[in-house]
XYZ file of C-alpha atoms in Angstrom:
461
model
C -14.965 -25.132 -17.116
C -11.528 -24.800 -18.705
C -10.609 -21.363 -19.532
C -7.978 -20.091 -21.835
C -6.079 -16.620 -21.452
C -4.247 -15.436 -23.726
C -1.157 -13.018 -22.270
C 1.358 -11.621 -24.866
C 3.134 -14.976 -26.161
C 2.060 -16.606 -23.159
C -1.170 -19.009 -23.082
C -2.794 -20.181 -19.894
C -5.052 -22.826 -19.804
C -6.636 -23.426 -16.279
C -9.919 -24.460 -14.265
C -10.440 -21.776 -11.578
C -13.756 -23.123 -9.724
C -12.358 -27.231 -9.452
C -14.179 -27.927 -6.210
C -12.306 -29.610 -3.166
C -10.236 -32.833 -3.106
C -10.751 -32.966 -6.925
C -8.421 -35.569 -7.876
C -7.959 -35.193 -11.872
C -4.851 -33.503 -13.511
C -5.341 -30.736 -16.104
C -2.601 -30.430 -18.735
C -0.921 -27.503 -19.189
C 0.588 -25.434 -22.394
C 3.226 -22.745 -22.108
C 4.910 -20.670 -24.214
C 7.439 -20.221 -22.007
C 11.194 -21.802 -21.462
C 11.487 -25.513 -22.052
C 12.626 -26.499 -18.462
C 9.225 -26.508 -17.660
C 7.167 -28.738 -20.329
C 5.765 -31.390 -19.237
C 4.802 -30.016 -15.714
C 0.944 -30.557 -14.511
C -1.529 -29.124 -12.452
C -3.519 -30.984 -9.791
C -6.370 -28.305 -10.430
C -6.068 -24.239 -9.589
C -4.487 -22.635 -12.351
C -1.362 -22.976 -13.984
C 1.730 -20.707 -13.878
C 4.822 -18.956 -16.092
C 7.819 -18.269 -14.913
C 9.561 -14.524 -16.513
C 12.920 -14.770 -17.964
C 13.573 -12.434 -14.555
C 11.080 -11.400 -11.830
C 10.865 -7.577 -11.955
C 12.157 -6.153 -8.574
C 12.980 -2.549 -7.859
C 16.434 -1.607 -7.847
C 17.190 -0.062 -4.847
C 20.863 1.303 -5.725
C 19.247 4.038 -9.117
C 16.904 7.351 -8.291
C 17.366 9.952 -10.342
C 15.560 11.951 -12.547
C 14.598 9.069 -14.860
C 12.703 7.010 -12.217
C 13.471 4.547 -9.964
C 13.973 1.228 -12.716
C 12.720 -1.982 -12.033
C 15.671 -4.668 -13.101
C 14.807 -8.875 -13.720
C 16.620 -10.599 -11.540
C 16.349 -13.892 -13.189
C 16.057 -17.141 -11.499
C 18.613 -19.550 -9.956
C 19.465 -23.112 -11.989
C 18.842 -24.297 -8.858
C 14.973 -22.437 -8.853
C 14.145 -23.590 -12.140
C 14.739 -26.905 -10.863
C 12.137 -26.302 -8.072
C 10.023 -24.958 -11.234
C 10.748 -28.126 -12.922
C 9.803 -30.651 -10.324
C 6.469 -28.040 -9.317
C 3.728 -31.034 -8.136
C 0.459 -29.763 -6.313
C 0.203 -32.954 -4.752
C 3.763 -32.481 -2.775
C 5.340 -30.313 0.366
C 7.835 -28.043 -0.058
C 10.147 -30.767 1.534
C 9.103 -33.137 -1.506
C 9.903 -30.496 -4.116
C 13.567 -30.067 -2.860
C 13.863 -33.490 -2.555
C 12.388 -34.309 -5.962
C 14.572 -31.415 -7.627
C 17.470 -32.366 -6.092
C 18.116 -28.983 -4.389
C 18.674 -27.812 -0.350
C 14.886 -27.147 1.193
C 16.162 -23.112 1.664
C 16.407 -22.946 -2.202
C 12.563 -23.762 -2.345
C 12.083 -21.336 0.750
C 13.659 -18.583 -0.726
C 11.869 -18.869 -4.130
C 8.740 -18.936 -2.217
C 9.949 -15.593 -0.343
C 10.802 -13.705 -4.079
C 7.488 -14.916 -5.467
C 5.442 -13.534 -2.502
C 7.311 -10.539 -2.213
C 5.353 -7.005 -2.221
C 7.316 -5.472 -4.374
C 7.903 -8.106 -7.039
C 6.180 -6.733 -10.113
C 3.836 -10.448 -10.751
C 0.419 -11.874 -9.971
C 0.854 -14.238 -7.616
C -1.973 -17.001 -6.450
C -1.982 -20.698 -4.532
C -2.334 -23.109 -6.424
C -3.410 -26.090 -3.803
C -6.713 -27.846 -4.049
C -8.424 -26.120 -1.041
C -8.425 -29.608 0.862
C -4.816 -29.205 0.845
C -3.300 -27.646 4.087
C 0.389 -27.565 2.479
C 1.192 -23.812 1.487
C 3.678 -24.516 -0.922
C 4.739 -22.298 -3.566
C 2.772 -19.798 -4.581
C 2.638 -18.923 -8.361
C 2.860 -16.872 -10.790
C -0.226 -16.237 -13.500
C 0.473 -13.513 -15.667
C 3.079 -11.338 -16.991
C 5.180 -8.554 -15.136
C 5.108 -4.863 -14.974
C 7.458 -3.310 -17.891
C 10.352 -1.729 -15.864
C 10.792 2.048 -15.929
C 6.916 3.347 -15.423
C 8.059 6.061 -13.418
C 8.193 9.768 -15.080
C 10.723 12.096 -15.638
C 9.103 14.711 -13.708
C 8.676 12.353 -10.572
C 12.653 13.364 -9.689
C 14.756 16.957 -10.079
C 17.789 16.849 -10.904
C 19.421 16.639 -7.703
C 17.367 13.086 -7.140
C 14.395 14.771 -4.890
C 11.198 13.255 -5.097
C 8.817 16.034 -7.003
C 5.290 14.636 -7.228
C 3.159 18.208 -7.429
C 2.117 17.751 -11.141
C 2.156 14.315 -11.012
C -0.386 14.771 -8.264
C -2.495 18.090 -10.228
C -2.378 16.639 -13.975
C -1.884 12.981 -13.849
C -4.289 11.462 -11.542
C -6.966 10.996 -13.732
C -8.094 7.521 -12.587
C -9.931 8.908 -9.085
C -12.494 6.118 -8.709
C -9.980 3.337 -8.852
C -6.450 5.358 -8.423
C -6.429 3.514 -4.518
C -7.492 0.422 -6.037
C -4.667 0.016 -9.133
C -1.744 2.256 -8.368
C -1.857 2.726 -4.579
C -3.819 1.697 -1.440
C -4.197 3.873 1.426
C -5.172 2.020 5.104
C -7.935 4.175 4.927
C -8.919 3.132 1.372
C -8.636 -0.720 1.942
C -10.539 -0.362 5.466
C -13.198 1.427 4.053
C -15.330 -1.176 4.285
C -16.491 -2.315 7.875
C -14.334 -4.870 9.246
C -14.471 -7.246 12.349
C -10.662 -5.980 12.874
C -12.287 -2.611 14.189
C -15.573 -3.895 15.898
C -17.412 -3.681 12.448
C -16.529 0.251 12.090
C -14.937 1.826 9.101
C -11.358 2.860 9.501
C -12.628 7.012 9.884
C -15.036 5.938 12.115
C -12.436 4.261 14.620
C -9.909 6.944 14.879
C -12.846 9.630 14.915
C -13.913 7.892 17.818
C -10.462 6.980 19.367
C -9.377 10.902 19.098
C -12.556 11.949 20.633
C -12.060 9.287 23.857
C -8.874 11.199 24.446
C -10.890 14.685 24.854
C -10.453 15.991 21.080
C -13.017 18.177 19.493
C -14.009 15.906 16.542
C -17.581 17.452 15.805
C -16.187 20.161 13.680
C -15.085 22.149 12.619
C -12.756 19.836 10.904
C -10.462 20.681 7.678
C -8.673 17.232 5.905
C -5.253 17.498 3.664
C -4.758 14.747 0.922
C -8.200 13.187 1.025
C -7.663 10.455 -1.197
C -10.823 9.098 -2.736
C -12.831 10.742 0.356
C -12.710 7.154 2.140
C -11.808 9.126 5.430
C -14.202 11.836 5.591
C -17.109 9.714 4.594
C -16.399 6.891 7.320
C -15.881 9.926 9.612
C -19.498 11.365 9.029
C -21.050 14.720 9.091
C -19.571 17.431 11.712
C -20.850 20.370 13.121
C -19.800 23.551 11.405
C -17.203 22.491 7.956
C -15.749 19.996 6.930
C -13.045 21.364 4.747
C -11.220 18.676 2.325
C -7.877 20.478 0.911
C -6.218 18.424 -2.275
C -3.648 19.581 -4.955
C -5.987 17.014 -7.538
C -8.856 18.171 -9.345
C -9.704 14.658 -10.257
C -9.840 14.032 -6.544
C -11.482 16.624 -5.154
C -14.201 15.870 -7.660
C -14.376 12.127 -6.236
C -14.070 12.983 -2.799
C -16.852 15.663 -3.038
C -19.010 12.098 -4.095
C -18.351 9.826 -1.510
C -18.527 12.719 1.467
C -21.334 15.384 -0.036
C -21.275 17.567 3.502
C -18.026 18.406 2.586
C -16.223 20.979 1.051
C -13.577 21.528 -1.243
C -10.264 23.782 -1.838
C -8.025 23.053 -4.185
C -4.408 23.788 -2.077
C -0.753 22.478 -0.807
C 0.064 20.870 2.814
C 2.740 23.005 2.401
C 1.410 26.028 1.996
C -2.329 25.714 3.325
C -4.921 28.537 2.072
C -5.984 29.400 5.557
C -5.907 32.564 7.820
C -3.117 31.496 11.309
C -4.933 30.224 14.148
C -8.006 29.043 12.417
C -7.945 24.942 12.496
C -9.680 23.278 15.511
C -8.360 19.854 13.991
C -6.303 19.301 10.986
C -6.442 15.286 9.158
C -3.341 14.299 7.077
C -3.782 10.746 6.484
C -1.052 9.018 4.577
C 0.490 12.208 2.554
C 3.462 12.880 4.122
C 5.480 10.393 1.971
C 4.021 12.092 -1.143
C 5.872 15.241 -0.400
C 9.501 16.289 -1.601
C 12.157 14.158 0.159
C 15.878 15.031 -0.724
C 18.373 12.228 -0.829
C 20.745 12.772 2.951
C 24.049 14.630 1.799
C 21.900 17.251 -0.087
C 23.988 20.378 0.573
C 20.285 22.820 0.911
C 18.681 20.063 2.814
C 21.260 19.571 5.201
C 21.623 23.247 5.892
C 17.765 23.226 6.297
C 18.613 20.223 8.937
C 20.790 22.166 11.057
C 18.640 25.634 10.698
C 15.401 23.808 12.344
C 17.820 22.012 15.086
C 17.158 18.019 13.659
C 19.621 15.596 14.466
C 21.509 13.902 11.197
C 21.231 10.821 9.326
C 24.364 8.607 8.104
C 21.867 7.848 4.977
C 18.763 7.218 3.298
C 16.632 10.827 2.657
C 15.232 13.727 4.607
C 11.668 14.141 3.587
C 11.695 17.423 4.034
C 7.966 18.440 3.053
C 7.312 16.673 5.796
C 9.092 18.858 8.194
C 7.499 22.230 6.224
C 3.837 20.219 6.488
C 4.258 20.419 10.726
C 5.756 23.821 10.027
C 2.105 24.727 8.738
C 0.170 23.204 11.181
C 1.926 25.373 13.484
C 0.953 28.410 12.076
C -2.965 27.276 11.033
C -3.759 25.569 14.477
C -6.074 27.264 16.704
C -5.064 27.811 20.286
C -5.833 24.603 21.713
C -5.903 22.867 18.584
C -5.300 19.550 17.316
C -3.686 17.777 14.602
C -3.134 14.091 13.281
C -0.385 12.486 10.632
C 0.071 9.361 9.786
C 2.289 7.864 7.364
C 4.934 5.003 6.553
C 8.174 5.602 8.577
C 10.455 5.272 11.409
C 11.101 7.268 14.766
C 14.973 7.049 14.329
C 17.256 5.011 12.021
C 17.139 5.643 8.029
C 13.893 6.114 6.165
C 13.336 4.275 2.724
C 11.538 4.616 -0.202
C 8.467 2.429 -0.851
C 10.183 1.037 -4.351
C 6.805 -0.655 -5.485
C 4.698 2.336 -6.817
C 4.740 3.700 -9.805
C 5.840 7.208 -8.268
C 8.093 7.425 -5.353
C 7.241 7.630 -1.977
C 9.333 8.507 0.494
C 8.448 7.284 4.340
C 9.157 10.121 7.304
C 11.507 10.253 10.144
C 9.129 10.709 13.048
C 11.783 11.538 15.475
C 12.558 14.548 13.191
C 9.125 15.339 13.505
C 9.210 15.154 17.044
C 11.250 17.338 17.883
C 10.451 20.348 15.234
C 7.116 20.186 16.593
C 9.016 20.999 20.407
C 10.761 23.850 18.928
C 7.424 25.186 17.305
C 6.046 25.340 20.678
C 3.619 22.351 20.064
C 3.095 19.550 22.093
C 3.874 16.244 20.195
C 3.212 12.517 20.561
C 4.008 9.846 18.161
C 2.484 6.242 18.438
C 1.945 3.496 15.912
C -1.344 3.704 14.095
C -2.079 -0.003 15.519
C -1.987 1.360 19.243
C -3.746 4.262 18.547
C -7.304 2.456 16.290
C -6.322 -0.924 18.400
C -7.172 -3.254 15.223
C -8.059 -7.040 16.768
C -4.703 -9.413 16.113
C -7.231 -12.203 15.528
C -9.406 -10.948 12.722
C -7.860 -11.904 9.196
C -8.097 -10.596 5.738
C -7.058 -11.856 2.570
C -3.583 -12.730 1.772
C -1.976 -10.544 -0.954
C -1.237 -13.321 -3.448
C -4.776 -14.490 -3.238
C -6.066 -10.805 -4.260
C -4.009 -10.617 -7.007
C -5.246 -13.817 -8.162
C -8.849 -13.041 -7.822
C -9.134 -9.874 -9.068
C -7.711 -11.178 -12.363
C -10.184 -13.881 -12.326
C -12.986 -11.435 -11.344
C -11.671 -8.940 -13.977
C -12.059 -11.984 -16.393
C -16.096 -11.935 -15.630
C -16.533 -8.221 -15.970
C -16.626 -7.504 -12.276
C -13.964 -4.650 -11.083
C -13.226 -5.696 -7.486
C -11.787 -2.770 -5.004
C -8.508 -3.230 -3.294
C -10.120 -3.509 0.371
C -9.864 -5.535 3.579
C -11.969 -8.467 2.563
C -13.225 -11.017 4.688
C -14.754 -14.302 3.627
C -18.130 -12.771 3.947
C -17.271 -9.583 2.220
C -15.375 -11.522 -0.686
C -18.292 -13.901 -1.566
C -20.697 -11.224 -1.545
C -18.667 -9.194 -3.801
C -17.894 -11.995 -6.531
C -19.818 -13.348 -9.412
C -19.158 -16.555 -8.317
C -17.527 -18.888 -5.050
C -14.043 -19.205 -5.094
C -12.279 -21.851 -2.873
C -8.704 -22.230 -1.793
C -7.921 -18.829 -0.756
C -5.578 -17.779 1.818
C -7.216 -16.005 4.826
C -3.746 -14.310 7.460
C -3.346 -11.932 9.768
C -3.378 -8.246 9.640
C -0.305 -8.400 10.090
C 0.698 -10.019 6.816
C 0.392 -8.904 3.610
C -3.239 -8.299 2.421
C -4.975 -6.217 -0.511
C -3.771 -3.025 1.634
C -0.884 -1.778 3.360
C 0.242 -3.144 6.589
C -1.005 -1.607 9.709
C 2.181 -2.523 11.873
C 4.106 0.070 9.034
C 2.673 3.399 9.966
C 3.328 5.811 12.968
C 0.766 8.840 14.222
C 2.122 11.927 14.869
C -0.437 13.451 16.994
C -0.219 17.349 17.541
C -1.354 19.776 20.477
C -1.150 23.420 20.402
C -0.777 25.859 23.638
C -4.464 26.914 24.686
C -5.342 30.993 24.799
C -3.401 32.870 27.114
């Protein structure tokens, strides 16, 4: 069955259910640059090249956003383009286009890229072992989607009313502007011996001797992923969230729970009172001031945290373990996890449509010393101890068939799909998708990115 889809000026013509080692060639109409009429299909889909792949530019932050910019391809790439043949290695194409094989490599690399603003699929016959180039199918994210009110003036990230008046999406936020770990693992998953993503690091945090029966209280809750894979507690299970929109999904998907509309930086509780305090992936949502920052460099050197030659301070981060302090019970326990580094530079995660900033967990370290806390940081794939041999599904081949599943009126989640999950979750089989390790890029963020920052307070007396 030949479809047709019709995107802006652009019309794409392709067969998305050919089965294996189909041998027939589908033609293929563009409205796109001449260089590449002419070119055919074996049998997946067909592709259009932008004037310019959208990439963020890493060198502009301000209070306009952080811009995407087209960095338009090579002579040498639209060569590749030219000489695209599903039926040939990446070896043939550079011979056949005339160009060195790392010309083809590195086009591969941009197209595949996280942060490149296009849908990306492969387009081999699923016989075919060759991974080739993967390809574009459909048109790139306008530059510029970030808001005004995202940045101050001095270029800090400010994302409290983004967060209390513009979320509006809550049932599909984490699947179409952002995926938390605990979002795309909220499914079972034979990388965590069938368990849900809360369930494992409930169950990890209790095998080293924490009280994870309640009562517990949860900051930035997400879609409520976390506290309904973590389960009912004894006592309260208290979700704090600076969205409306969220608390109202979260209250859904974990109905034991409570809700309290508040700020990690400024939590709504009485000192002393938290047994165990959650913060899964929020940290990076807080302010972070570019490093130079006259106020947050004097903040630096008033809490005793060693300097960075660049980059940013994320320095809600340092006031969110400043309130853990004061709301942890004696005894007490608290977990963060989040994007970072322990020492070096942190970055900003360029690819959202509202900046995140990723958190020095060195700093952290040692301002949870001077609080009197006791403080351990580990990454988050040591702590849950995902399997290296389970797979899920390779980014580009999400993309690709959640547009085609879109196409039949079936919304598909941005989770950690295996090949059972997938076909149970699609209208119909789809063949020639790429299965890789956690460890590459999937529907979710990368496990191997985050650190734990896990937090002890002095017992009574």
């Amino acid at each position: 069955m030949i479809e047709r889809h019709d995107l802006g000026a652009t019309t794409i013509l392709f067969d998305p259910l050919t089965g294996r080692g189909r041998q027939g060639a589908l033609p293929v109409s563009w409205a796109v640059p001449d260089v590449l009429a002419g070119v055919w299909c074996r049998n997946r889909c067909t592709l259009t090249v932008p004037e310019g792949l959208w990439a963020p530019d890493p060198t502009r932050s301000g209070p306009d956003g952080h811009p995407y910019r087209a960095v338009p391809l090579t002579d040498d790439e639209r060569a590749v383009w030219a000489a695209v043949n599903d039926a040939r290695t990446g070896a043939d194409l550079a011979a056949r286009s005339g160009v060195l094989p790392a010309v083809v490599e590195r086009l591969a690399s941009r197209l595949t890229a996280f942060d490149v603003q296009a849908l990306q699929i492969r387009p081999q016959a699923a016989r075919a072992g060759d991974p080739g180039l993967r390809r574009v199918l459909g048109v790139p994210r306008p530059p510029n989607l970030r808001t005004a009110d995202q940045h101050d003036a001095r270029g800090a990230t400010t994302l409290g009313h983004w967060h209390e008046a513009s979320i509006t999406d809550g049932p599909t936020h984490f699947d179409d502007r952002e995926t938390t770990f605990a979002h795309a693992f909220g499914l079972p998953h034979p990388a965590l011996d069938g368990e849900r993503y809360g369930a494992r690091l409930r169950r990890v945090l209790a095998e080293r001797g924490w009280a994870t029966d309640g009562p517990v209280v949860e900051v930035g809750c997400g879609t409520g992923e976390l506290a309904s894979a973590w389960g009912p507690v004894d006592g309260r299970y208290l979700r704090i969230d600076l969205s409306p929109e969220l608390l109202r999904v979260q209250a859904l998907a974990a109905p034991f729970s409570e809700g309290l509309r508040g700020d990690l930086c400024a939590l709504p509780l009485p000192d002393g009172s938290v047994p165990l305090l959650l913060c899964n992936e929020v940290l990076a949502d807080l302010e972070a001031v570019p490093v130079g920052d006259p106020d947050a460099e004097r903040l630096r050197e008033e809490l005793g945290l060693p300097a960075l030659s660049g980059g940013w301070y994320n320095t809600g981060s340092w006031r969110a373990v400043q309130e853990a302090a004061r709301v942890l019970a004696p005894g007490g326990h608290a977990v963060f996890t989040e994007f970072g580094v322990v020492d070096g530079e942190v970055e900003e995660a360029t690819q959202l449509d509202h900046p995140e900033v990723g958190v020095h967990f060195g700093h952290l370290a040692v301002l949870a010393g001077r609080l009197g806390l006791t403080a351990e940081v580990v990454r988050l794939d040591d702590l849950v101890r995902p399997s290296r041999t389970e797979t899920w599904l390779a980014r580009h081949s999400w993309r690709a068939v959640r547009s085609w599943a879109s196409s039949r009126g079936v919304r598909l989640p941005a989770r950690a799909w295996t090949p059972r999950t997938l076909r149970d979750a699609l209208p119909a089989a789809v063949d020639g998708l790429d299965w890789v390790a956690l460890t590459d890029e999937g529907p979710g963020p990368l496990v191997t990115r985050f650190w734990v920052l896990l937090l002890e307070a002095r017992g009574a007396g």
